[in-house]
N, CA, C and O atoms as a DFTB+ gen file, in Angstrom:
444 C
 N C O
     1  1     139.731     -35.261     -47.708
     2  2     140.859     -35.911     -48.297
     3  2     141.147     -35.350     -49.691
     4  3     142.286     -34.957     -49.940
     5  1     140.164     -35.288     -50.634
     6  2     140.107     -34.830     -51.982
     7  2     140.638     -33.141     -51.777
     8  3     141.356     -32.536     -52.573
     9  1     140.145     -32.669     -50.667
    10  2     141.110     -30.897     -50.628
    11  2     142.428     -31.346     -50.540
    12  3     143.126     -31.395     -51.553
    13  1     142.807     -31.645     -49.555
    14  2     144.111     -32.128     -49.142
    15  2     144.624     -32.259     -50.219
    16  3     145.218     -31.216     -50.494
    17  1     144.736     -33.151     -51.156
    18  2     145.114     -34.344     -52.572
    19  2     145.248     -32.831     -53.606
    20  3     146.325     -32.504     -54.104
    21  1     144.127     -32.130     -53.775
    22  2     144.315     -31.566     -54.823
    23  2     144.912     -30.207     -54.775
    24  3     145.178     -29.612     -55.820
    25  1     145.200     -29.535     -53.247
    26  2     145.629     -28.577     -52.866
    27  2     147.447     -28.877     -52.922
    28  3     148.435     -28.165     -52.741
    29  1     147.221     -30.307     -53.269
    30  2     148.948     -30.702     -52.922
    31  2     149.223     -30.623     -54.081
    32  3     150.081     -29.752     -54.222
    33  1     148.875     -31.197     -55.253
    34  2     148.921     -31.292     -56.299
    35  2     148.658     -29.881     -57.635
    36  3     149.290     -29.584     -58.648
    37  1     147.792     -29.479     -57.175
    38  2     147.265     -28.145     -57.613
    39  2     147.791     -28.278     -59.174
    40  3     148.791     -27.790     -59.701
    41  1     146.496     -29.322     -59.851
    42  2     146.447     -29.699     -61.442
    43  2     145.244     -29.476     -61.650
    44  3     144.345     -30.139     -61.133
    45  1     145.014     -28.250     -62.649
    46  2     143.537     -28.043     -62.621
    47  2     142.909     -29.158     -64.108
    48  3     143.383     -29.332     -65.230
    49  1     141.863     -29.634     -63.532
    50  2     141.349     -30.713     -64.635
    51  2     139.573     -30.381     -64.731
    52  3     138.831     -30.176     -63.770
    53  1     139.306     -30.398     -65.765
    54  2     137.823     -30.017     -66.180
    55  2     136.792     -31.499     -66.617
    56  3     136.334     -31.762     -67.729
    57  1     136.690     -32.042     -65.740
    58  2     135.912     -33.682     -65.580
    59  2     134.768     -33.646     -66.401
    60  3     134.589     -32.663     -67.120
    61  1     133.873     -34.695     -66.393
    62  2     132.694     -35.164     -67.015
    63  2     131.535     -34.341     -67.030
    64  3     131.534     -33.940     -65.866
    65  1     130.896     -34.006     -67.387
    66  2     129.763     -33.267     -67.513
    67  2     128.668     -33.331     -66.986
    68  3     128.035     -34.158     -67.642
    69  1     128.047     -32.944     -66.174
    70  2     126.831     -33.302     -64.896
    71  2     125.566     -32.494     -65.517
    72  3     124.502     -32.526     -64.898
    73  1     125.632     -32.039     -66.283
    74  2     124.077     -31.155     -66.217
    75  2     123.335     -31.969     -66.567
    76  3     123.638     -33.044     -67.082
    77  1     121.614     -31.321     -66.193
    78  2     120.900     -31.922     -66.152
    79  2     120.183     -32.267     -67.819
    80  3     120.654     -31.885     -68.890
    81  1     118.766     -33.203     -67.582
    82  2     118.584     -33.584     -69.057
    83  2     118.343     -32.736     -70.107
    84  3     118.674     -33.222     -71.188
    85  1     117.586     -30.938     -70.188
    86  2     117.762     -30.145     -71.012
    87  2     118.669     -29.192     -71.107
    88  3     118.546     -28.212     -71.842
    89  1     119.974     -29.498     -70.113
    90  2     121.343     -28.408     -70.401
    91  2     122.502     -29.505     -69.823
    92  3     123.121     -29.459     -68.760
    93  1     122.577     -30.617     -71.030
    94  2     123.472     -31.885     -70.531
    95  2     124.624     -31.105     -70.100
    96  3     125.117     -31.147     -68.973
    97  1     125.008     -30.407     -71.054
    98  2     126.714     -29.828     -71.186
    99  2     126.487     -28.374     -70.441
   100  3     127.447     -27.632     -70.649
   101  1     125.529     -27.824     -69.683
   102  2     125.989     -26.720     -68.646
   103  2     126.688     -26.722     -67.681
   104  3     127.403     -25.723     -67.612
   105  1     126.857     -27.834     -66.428
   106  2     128.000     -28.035     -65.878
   107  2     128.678     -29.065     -66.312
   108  3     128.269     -29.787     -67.221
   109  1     129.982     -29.260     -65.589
   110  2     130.698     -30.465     -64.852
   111  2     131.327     -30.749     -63.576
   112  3     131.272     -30.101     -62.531
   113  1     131.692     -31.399     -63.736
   114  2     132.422     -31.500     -62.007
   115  2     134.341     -31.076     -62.133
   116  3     135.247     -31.837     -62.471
   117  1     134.401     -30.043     -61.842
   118  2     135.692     -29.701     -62.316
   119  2     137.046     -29.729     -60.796
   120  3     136.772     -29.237     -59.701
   121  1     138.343     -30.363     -61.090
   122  2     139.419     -29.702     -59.976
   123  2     140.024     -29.017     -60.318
   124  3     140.891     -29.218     -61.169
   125  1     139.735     -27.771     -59.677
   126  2     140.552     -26.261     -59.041
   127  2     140.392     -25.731     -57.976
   128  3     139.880     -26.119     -56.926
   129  1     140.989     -24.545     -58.371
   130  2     141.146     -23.760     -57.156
   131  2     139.761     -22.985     -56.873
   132  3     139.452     -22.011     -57.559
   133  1     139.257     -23.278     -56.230
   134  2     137.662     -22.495     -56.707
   135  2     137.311     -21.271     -55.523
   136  3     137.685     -21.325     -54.351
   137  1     136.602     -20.305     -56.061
   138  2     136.139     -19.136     -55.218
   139  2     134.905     -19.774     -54.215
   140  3     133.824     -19.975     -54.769
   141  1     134.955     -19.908     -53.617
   142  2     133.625     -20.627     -52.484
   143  2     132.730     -20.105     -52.002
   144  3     131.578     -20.498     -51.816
   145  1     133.342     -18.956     -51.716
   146  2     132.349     -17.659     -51.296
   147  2     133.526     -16.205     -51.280
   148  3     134.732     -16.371     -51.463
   149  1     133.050     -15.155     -51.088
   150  2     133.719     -14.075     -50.643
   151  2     135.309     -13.634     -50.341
   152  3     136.110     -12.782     -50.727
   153  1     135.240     -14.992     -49.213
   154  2     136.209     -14.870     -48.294
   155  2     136.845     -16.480     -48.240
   156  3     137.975     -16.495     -47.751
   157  1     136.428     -17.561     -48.570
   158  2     136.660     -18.563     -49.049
   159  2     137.099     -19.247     -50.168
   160  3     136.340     -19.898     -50.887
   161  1     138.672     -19.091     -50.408
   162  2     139.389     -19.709     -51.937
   163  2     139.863     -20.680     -51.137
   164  3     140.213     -20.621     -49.958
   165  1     139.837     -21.758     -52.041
   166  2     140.501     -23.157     -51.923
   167  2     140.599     -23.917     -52.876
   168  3     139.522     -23.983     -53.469
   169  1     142.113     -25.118     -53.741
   170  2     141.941     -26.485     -54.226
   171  2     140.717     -27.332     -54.124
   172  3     140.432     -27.401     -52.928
   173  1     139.941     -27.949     -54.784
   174  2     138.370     -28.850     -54.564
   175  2     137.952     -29.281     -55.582
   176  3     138.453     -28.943     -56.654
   177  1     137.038     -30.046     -55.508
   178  2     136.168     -30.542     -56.435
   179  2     134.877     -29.783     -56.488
   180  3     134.391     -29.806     -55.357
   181  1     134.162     -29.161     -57.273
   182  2     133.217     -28.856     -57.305
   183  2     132.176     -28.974     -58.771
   184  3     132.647     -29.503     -59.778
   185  1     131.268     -28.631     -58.770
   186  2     130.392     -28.667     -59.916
   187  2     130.059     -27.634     -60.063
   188  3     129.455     -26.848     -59.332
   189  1     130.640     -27.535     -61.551
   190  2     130.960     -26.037     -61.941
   191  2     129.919     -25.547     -62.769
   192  3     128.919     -26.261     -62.681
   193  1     129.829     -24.862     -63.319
   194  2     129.289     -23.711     -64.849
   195  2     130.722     -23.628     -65.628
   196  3     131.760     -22.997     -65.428
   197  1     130.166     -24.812     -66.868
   198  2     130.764     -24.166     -68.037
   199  2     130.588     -23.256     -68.855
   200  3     131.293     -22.946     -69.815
   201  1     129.613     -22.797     -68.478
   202  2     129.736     -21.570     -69.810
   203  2     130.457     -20.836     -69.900
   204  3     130.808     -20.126     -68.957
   205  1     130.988     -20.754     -71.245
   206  2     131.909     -19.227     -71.884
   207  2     132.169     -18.822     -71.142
   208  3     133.145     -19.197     -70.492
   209  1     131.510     -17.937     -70.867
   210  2     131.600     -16.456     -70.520
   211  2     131.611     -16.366     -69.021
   212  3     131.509     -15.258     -68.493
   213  1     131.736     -17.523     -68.255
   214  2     131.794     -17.283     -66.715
   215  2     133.309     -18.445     -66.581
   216  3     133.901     -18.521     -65.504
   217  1     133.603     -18.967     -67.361
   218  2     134.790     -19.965     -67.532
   219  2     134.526     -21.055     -66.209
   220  3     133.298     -21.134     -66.181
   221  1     134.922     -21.698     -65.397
   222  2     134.394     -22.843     -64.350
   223  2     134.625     -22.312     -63.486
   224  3     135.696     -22.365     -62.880
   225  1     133.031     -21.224     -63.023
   226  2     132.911     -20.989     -61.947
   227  2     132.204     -22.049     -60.781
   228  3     131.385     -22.891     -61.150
   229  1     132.447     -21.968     -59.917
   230  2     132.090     -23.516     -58.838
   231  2     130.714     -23.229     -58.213
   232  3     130.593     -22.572     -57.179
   233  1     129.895     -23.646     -58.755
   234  2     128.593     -23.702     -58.139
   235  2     128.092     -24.544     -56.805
   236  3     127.564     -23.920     -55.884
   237  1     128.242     -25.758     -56.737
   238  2     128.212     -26.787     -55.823
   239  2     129.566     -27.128     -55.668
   240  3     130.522     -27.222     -56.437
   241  1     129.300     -27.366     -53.867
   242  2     130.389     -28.876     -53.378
   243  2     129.850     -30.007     -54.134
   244  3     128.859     -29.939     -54.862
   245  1     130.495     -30.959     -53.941
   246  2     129.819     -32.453     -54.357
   247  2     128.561     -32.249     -53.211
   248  3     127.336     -32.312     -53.316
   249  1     129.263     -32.038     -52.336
   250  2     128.373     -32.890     -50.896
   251  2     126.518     -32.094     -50.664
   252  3     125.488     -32.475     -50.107
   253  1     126.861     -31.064     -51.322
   254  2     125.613     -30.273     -51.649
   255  2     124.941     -30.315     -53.005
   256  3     124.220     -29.379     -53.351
   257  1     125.185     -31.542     -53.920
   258  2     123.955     -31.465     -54.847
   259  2     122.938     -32.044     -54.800
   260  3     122.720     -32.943     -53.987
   261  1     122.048     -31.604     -55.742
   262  2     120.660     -31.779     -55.380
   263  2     120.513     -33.109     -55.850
   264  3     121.320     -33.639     -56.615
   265  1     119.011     -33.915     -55.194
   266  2     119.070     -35.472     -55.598
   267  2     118.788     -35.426     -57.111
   268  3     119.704     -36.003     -57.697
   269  1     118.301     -35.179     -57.554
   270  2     118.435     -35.153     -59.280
   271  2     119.882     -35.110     -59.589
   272  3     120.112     -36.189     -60.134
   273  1     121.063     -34.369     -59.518
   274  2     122.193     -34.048     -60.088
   275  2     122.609     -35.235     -59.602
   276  3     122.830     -35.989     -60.550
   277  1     122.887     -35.915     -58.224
   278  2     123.653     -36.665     -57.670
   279  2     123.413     -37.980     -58.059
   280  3     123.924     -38.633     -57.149
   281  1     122.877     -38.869     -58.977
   282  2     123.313     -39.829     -59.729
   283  2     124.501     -39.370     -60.782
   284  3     125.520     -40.041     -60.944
   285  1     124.323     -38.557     -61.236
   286  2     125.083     -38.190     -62.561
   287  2     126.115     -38.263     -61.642
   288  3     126.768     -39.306     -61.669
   289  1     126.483     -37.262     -60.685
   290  2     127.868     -37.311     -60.090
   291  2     128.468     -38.393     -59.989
   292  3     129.622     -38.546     -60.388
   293  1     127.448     -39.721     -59.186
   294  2     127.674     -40.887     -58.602
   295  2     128.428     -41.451     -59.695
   296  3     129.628     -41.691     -59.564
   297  1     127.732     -41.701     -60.885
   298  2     128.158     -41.823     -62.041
   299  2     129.617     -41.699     -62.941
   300  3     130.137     -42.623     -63.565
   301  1     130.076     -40.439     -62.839
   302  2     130.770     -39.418     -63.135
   303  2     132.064     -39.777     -62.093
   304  3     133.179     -39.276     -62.239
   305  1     131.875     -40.293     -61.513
   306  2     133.389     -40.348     -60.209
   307  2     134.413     -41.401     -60.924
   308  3     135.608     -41.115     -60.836
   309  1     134.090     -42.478     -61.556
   310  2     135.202     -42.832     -62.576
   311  2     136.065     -42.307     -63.545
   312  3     137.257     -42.225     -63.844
   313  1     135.320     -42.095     -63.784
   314  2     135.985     -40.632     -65.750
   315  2     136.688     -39.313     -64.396
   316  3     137.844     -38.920     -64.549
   317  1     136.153     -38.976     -63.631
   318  2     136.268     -38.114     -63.204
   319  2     137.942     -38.159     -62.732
   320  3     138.849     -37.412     -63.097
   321  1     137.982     -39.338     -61.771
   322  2     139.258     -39.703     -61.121
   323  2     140.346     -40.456     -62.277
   324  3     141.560     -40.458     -62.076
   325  1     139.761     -41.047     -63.422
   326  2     140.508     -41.522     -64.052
   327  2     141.162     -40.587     -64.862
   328  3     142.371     -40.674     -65.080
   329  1     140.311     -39.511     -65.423
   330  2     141.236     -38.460     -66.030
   331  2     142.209     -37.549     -65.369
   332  3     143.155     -36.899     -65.814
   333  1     141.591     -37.718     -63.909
   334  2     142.433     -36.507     -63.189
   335  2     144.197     -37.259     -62.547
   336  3     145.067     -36.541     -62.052
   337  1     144.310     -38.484     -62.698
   338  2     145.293     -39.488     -62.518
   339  2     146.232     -39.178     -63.609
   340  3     147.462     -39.160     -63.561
   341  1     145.270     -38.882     -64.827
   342  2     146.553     -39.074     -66.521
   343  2     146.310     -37.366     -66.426
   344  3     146.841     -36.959     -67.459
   345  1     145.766     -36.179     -65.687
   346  2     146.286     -34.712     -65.879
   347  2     147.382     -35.195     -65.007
   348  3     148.475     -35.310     -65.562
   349  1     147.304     -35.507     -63.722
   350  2     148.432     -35.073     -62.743
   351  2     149.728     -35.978     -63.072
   352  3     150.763     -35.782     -62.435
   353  1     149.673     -36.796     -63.896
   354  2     150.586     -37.800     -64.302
   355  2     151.484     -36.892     -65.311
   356  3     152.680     -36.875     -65.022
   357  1     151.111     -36.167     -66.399
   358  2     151.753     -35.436     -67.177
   359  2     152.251     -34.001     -66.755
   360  3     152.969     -33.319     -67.487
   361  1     151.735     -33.533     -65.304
   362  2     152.435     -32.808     -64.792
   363  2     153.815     -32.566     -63.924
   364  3     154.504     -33.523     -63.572
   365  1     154.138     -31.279     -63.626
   366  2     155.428     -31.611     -62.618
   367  2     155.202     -32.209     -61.861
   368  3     156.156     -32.862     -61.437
   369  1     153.834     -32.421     -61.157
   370  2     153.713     -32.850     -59.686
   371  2     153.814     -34.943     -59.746
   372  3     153.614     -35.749     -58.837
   373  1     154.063     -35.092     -60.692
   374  2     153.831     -36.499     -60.847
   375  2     154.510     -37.365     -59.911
   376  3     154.072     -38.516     -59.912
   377  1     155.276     -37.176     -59.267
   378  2     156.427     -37.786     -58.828
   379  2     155.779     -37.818     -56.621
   380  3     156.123     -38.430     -55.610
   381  1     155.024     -37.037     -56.888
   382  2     154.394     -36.663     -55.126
   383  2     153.230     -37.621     -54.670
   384  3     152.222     -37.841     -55.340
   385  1     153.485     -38.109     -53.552
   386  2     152.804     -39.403     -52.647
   387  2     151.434     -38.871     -53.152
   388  3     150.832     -39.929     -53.340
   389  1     150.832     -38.168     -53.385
   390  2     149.535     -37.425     -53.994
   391  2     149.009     -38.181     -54.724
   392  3     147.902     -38.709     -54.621
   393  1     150.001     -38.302     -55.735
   394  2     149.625     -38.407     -57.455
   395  2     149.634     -40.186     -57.507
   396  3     149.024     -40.737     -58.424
   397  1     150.316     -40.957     -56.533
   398  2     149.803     -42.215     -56.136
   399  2     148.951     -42.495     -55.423
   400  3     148.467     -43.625     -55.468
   401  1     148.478     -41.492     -54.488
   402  2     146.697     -41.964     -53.927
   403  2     146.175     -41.452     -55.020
   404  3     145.310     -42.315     -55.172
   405  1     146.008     -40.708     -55.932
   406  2     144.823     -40.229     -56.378
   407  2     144.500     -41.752     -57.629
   408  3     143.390     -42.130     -58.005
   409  1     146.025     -42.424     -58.074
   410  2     146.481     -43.331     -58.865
   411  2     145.061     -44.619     -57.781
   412  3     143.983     -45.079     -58.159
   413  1     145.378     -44.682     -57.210
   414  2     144.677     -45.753     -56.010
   415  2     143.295     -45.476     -55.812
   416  3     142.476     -46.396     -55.824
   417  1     142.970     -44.319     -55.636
   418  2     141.783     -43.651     -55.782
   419  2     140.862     -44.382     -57.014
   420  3     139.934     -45.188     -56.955
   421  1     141.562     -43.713     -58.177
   422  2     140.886     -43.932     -59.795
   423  2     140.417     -45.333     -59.775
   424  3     139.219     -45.607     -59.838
   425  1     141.836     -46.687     -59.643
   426  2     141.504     -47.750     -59.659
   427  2     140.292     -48.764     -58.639
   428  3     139.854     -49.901     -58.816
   429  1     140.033     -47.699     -57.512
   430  2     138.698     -48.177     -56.863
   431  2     137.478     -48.442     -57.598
   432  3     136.671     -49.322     -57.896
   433  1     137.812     -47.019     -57.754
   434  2     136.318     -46.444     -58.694
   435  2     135.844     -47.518     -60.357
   436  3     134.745     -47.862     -60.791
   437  1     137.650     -47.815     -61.022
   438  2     137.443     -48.986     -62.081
   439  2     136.794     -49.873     -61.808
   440  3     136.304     -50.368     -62.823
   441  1     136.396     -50.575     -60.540
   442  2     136.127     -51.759     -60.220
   443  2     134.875     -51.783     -60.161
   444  3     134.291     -52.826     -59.865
């Protein structure tokens, strides 16, 4: 659903920060268009590498992190969806059935 949503929308947003306890700020969980493998580009969520010098390259799906990382994610899915509601809100795409599930989405996660 989240490909779908963000492939429609295609608002790249750089979310909350997932790394672990001695490299807090090495990833986050970022939406773009991400390289997946080789032969695999697609819109997604993934957990990226911030660093510099590699800019948010996509390391993990969600659905593949490790049990250590995956509280933080668990965590992280509020801020995550709530910011990505006020990127796609200030974009062109604001106005697309998208940008009201993702609106519906965020407010789950508030609760």
């Amino acid at each position: 659903m989240l490909t779908d949503l963000t492939n429609n929308l295609r608002v790249t947003y750089g979310g909350p920060y997932v790394g672990l306890k001695h490299t807090p700020q090495q990833h986050r969980i970022c939406i773009a268009e991400q390289q997946w493998s080789l032969q695999e580009r697609g819109w997604g969520v993934a957990v990226c590498t911030s660093h510099p010098v590699h800019g948010w390259r996509a390391e993990w799906r969600l659905a593949a992190v490790s049990r250590e990382r995956l509280p933080l994610i668990v965590n992280a899915l509020p801020a995550l969806f709530a910011g990505y509601a006020a990127a796609v809100d200030v974009s062109p795409t604001a106005s697309r059935p998208s940008t009201k599930r993702i609106h519906e989405i965020a407010e789950l996660f508030a609760h």
